Amino acid sequence: EPEVTQTPSHQVTQMGQEVILRCVPISNHLYFYWYRQILGQKVEFLVSFYNNEISEKSEIFDDQFSVERPDGSNFTLKIRSTKLEDSAMYFCASSPGGTRETQYFGPGTRLLVL
Amino acid sequence: GENVEQHPSTLSVQEGDSAVIKCTYSDSASNYFPWYKQELGKGPQLIIDIRSNVGEKKDQRIAVTLNKTAKHFSLHITETQPEDSAVYFCAARYTNAGKSTFGDGTTLTVKP
C-alpha cells in the first residue's frame, strides 16, 4: 500500500540554523500538508499546498517557514532560522483531492533545536 | 476558527471492555470528521471517518457517531484488545479547505 515517506527521521540543529525537512507524498495525490506536534500536545496545522502554491496557512507559518515542491515527487518544508520553540515532530500529509479528502500522514521528522 | 475539544485525556479499560472517546467542534461548516490512531514514534493513522451527511458509521469493532445539531462526535471501540492501546485523535475539517483541526488526544490503555 502506498505511503507518505519523510526524511530525515531525526534532525538536531543549532538555534539560528536552517533546516529542510523532506517528504515524498503518495503518487497521484494533489494536496500536500505540513503539521507539527510539540511533545505531548495536539497536532497543529501549518500549511496546505495545491497546484504549486500555498492554499492555506496558519499563524504559526510565519516568514521563517517556506514550502516547495521542487520536482514531481518531493515536498519540502524549510525553516530559515530555527528557534528553540521549533522543536517538534513535523508531519507531512497528502490527500487525493476532489471528493477523496482523506489525509494520509507520514511517520514524521523529529526536530530538536539546541 | 474551528476549535475541537476531546475527552477524556486518558482512558484505561480492561481487555474486552468498550471504550468511548468524545469530541465537540465549534464550526458548523465542518463536514468531515476523521479519527486517527497514533502509536509511539509514528504518524497519525486514519482508522475511521464520517461525513456530515451520515449519523453513524461502523467498521468491525470501531464505530463513530455524529450529532450535527449538538456538534459532537464519538468514537466507540468494542471488545478492546491490548493492541488498541495508543493515542487517539479526533479532527474536524471543512472538506473544501486544507486543514484538519485536531483534538488534544486521548491516551487509551487496554489492560490484559
Short mmCIF file of C-alpha atoms in Angstrom, two decimals:
data_model
loop_
_atom_site.label_atom_id
_atom_site.label_comp_id
_atom_site.label_asym_id
_atom_site.label_seq_id
_atom_site.Cartn_x
_atom_site.Cartn_y
_atom_site.Cartn_z
CA GLU A 1 0.00 0.00 0.00
CA PRO A 2 1.44 3.41 -0.94
CA GLU A 3 2.52 5.61 1.93
CA VAL A 4 3.94 9.03 2.66
CA THR A 5 7.65 8.96 3.47
CA GLN A 6 9.70 11.56 5.30
CA THR A 7 13.40 12.19 5.75
CA PRO A 8 15.26 12.50 7.98
CA SER A 9 13.54 10.71 10.83
CA HIS A 10 15.50 12.82 13.34
CA GLN A 11 17.29 16.14 12.96
CA VAL A 12 19.29 18.01 15.56
CA THR A 13 20.31 21.57 14.78
CA GLN A 14 21.65 24.67 16.46
CA MET A 15 19.41 27.67 17.01
CA GLY A 16 19.61 30.03 14.07
CA GLN A 17 20.45 27.34 11.55
CA GLU A 18 18.35 26.50 8.52
CA VAL A 19 16.73 23.10 8.21
CA ILE A 20 14.94 21.41 5.34
CA LEU A 21 12.52 18.61 6.04
CA ARG A 22 11.68 16.37 3.14
CA CYS A 23 8.57 14.44 2.22
CA VAL A 24 7.53 12.20 -0.63
CA PRO A 25 3.73 12.26 -0.82
CA ILE A 26 1.70 9.41 -2.24
CA SER A 27 1.93 9.34 -6.00
CA ASN A 28 -1.04 10.96 -7.78
CA HIS A 29 -2.12 12.86 -4.69
CA LEU A 30 -2.79 16.51 -5.36
CA TYR A 31 -2.92 18.16 -1.92
CA PHE A 32 0.03 18.33 0.44
CA TYR A 33 0.24 19.46 4.05
CA TRP A 34 2.62 20.06 6.88
CA TYR A 35 1.59 19.67 10.51
CA ARG A 36 3.61 19.80 13.67
CA GLN A 37 3.23 18.25 17.10
CA ILE A 38 5.10 19.64 20.05
CA LEU A 39 5.85 16.88 22.54
CA GLY A 40 2.72 15.92 24.46
CA GLN A 41 0.49 18.36 22.60
CA LYS A 42 -2.04 18.18 19.80
CA VAL A 43 -1.26 18.03 16.11
CA GLU A 44 -1.30 21.56 14.65
CA PHE A 45 -1.81 22.58 11.04
CA LEU A 46 0.96 24.59 9.42
CA VAL A 47 0.27 24.82 5.70
CA SER A 48 -1.53 23.27 2.77
CA PHE A 49 -0.25 23.26 -0.80
CA TYR A 50 -2.05 22.67 -4.07
CA ASN A 51 -1.24 23.34 -7.68
CA ASN A 52 2.22 24.62 -6.77
CA GLU A 53 1.07 27.25 -4.37
CA ILE A 54 0.07 27.64 -0.75
CA SER A 55 -3.69 27.31 -0.38
CA GLU A 56 -3.89 27.96 3.35
CA LYS A 57 -1.51 28.60 6.22
CA SER A 58 -1.81 29.02 9.97
CA GLU A 59 -0.49 31.81 12.14
CA ILE A 60 2.39 29.51 13.09
CA PHE A 61 3.59 29.53 9.48
CA ASP A 62 5.40 32.86 9.55
CA ASP A 63 8.13 34.25 7.31
CA GLN A 64 10.65 31.80 8.76
CA PHE A 65 8.83 28.94 7.07
CA SER A 66 8.55 28.10 3.40
CA VAL A 67 7.39 25.13 1.36
CA GLU A 68 8.37 23.94 -2.04
CA ARG A 69 7.66 21.16 -4.46
CA PRO A 70 10.97 21.16 -6.32
CA ASP A 71 10.11 18.26 -8.57
CA GLY A 72 7.28 15.88 -9.26
CA SER A 73 7.77 13.79 -6.15
CA ASN A 74 9.25 15.79 -3.26
CA PHE A 75 7.60 18.29 -0.95
CA THR A 76 9.83 20.24 1.43
CA LEU A 77 9.45 22.42 4.50
CA LYS A 78 12.24 24.89 5.15
CA ILE A 79 12.77 26.71 8.42
CA ARG A 80 15.16 29.56 7.73
CA SER A 81 16.44 30.41 11.20
CA THR A 82 15.38 27.84 13.75
CA LYS A 83 14.27 28.77 17.24
CA LEU A 84 14.14 26.62 20.35
CA GLU A 85 10.35 26.55 20.15
CA ASP A 86 10.52 24.98 16.68
CA SER A 87 11.47 21.71 18.36
CA ALA A 88 8.64 19.35 17.49
CA MET A 89 7.59 16.41 15.39
CA TYR A 90 6.79 17.55 11.86
CA PHE A 91 4.34 15.50 9.85
CA CYS A 92 3.78 15.65 6.13
CA ALA A 93 0.43 14.53 4.75
CA SER A 94 -1.17 14.19 1.35
CA SER A 95 -4.66 13.65 0.03
CA PRO A 96 -6.00 12.66 -3.38
CA GLY A 97 -8.23 15.69 -3.74
CA GLY A 98 -11.71 16.08 -5.13
CA THR A 99 -14.21 14.05 -3.17
CA ARG A 100 -11.47 11.81 -1.75
CA GLU A 101 -10.37 14.01 1.08
CA THR A 102 -8.71 11.51 3.41
CA GLN A 103 -5.33 12.76 4.56
CA TYR A 104 -2.53 10.25 4.82
CA PHE A 105 0.24 11.09 7.24
CA GLY A 106 3.92 10.27 7.06
CA PRO A 107 5.92 8.93 10.04
CA GLY A 108 7.26 12.37 10.91
CA THR A 109 10.61 14.08 11.43
CA ARG A 110 11.61 14.81 14.98
CA LEU A 111 13.37 18.19 15.03
CA LEU A 112 15.40 19.21 18.04
CA VAL A 113 16.75 22.75 18.18
CA LEU A 114 19.54 23.32 20.70
CA GLY B 1 -11.59 29.34 13.51
CA GLU B 2 -12.50 25.79 14.35
CA ASN B 3 -11.92 24.51 17.88
CA VAL B 4 -12.09 20.81 18.74
CA GLU B 5 -12.29 19.57 22.30
CA GLN B 6 -11.69 15.92 23.16
CA HIS B 7 -12.44 13.93 26.32
CA PRO B 8 -11.19 12.11 28.23
CA SER B 9 -7.46 12.80 28.02
CA THR B 10 -6.68 9.34 29.38
CA LEU B 11 -8.77 6.18 29.39
CA SER B 12 -7.92 2.84 30.88
CA VAL B 13 -10.08 -0.23 30.23
CA GLN B 14 -9.86 -3.95 30.73
CA GLU B 15 -9.37 -6.13 27.67
CA GLY B 16 -12.75 -6.96 26.19
CA ASP B 17 -14.47 -3.86 27.54
CA SER B 18 -15.69 -0.99 25.37
CA ALA B 19 -14.03 2.41 25.10
CA VAL B 20 -15.74 5.66 24.17
CA ILE B 21 -13.98 8.91 23.27
CA LYS B 22 -15.96 12.10 22.71
CA CYS B 23 -15.26 15.26 20.75
CA THR B 24 -17.05 18.54 20.21
CA TYR B 25 -16.42 21.07 17.48
CA SER B 26 -17.34 24.71 17.15
CA ASP B 27 -17.61 25.48 13.43
CA SER B 28 -20.88 24.32 11.91
CA ALA B 29 -19.22 24.48 8.47
CA SER B 30 -17.04 21.48 9.33
CA ASN B 31 -18.34 18.47 7.45
CA TYR B 32 -15.69 15.78 7.67
CA PHE B 33 -14.59 14.12 10.91
CA PRO B 34 -11.70 11.65 10.88
CA TRP B 35 -10.30 9.68 13.79
CA TYR B 36 -6.62 8.88 13.96
CA LYS B 37 -4.63 6.36 15.97
CA GLN B 38 -1.08 7.33 16.82
CA GLU B 39 1.36 4.76 18.12
CA LEU B 40 4.60 5.77 19.76
CA GLY B 41 7.03 7.33 17.31
CA LYS B 42 4.64 7.12 14.36
CA GLY B 43 2.40 9.47 12.46
CA PRO B 44 -1.38 9.58 12.87
CA GLN B 45 -3.09 6.76 11.01
CA LEU B 46 -6.70 7.10 9.92
CA ILE B 47 -8.90 4.46 11.50
CA ILE B 48 -12.38 5.69 10.60
CA ASP B 49 -14.05 8.83 9.33
CA ILE B 50 -17.55 10.20 8.99
CA ARG B 51 -19.10 12.86 6.83
CA SER B 52 -21.78 15.24 7.97
CA ASN B 53 -24.49 13.63 5.87
CA VAL B 54 -24.17 10.42 7.90
CA GLY B 55 -25.09 9.86 11.53
CA GLU B 56 -23.19 6.67 12.21
CA LYS B 57 -20.52 4.51 10.61
CA LYS B 58 -19.14 1.18 11.69
CA ASP B 59 -16.09 -0.82 10.72
CA GLN B 60 -15.77 -4.10 12.60
CA ARG B 61 -15.02 -3.18 16.25
CA ILE B 62 -14.87 0.55 15.61
CA ALA B 63 -17.82 2.88 15.19
CA VAL B 64 -18.26 6.62 15.02
CA THR B 65 -21.42 8.61 15.70
CA LEU B 66 -22.10 12.21 14.74
CA ASN B 67 -24.66 14.63 16.13
CA LYS B 68 -24.57 17.68 13.88
CA THR B 69 -27.09 19.63 15.91
CA ALA B 70 -25.07 19.30 19.08
CA LYS B 71 -21.76 19.46 17.19
CA HIS B 72 -20.31 16.39 18.76
CA PHE B 73 -19.00 13.07 17.55
CA SER B 74 -17.77 9.98 19.33
CA LEU B 75 -15.52 7.00 18.74
CA HIS B 76 -16.62 3.63 20.07
CA ILE B 77 -14.27 0.68 20.28
CA THR B 78 -15.82 -2.62 21.33
CA GLU B 79 -14.07 -5.76 22.55
CA THR B 80 -10.87 -3.84 23.17
CA GLN B 81 -7.53 -5.59 22.79
CA PRO B 82 -4.08 -4.66 24.15
CA GLU B 83 -3.00 -3.64 20.63
CA ASP B 84 -5.69 -0.94 20.70
CA SER B 85 -3.51 0.88 23.24
CA ALA B 86 -2.41 4.15 21.61
CA VAL B 87 -3.21 7.84 21.45
CA TYR B 88 -6.41 8.60 19.57
CA PHE B 89 -7.11 11.96 17.96
CA CYS B 90 -10.35 13.30 16.59
CA ALA B 91 -10.30 16.02 13.97
CA ALA B 92 -12.72 18.26 12.12
CA ARG B 93 -12.39 19.61 8.66
CA TYR B 94 -14.26 21.60 6.08
CA THR B 95 -13.55 19.46 3.07
CA ASN B 96 -13.02 22.27 0.60
CA ALA B 97 -10.32 23.71 2.87
CA GLY B 98 -6.92 22.23 3.55
CA LYS B 99 -6.57 21.87 7.22
CA SER B 100 -7.74 19.46 9.84
CA THR B 101 -8.19 20.81 13.36
CA PHE B 102 -7.22 18.17 15.90
CA GLY B 103 -8.41 17.47 19.40
CA ASP B 104 -5.93 17.15 22.25
CA GLY B 105 -5.80 13.37 22.05
CA THR B 106 -6.83 10.51 24.31
CA THR B 107 -4.32 8.02 25.63
CA LEU B 108 -6.09 4.66 25.67
CA THR B 109 -4.61 1.85 27.71
CA VAL B 110 -6.10 -1.62 27.40
CA LYS B 111 -5.04 -3.83 30.28
CA PRO B 112 -4.78 -7.57 29.60
#
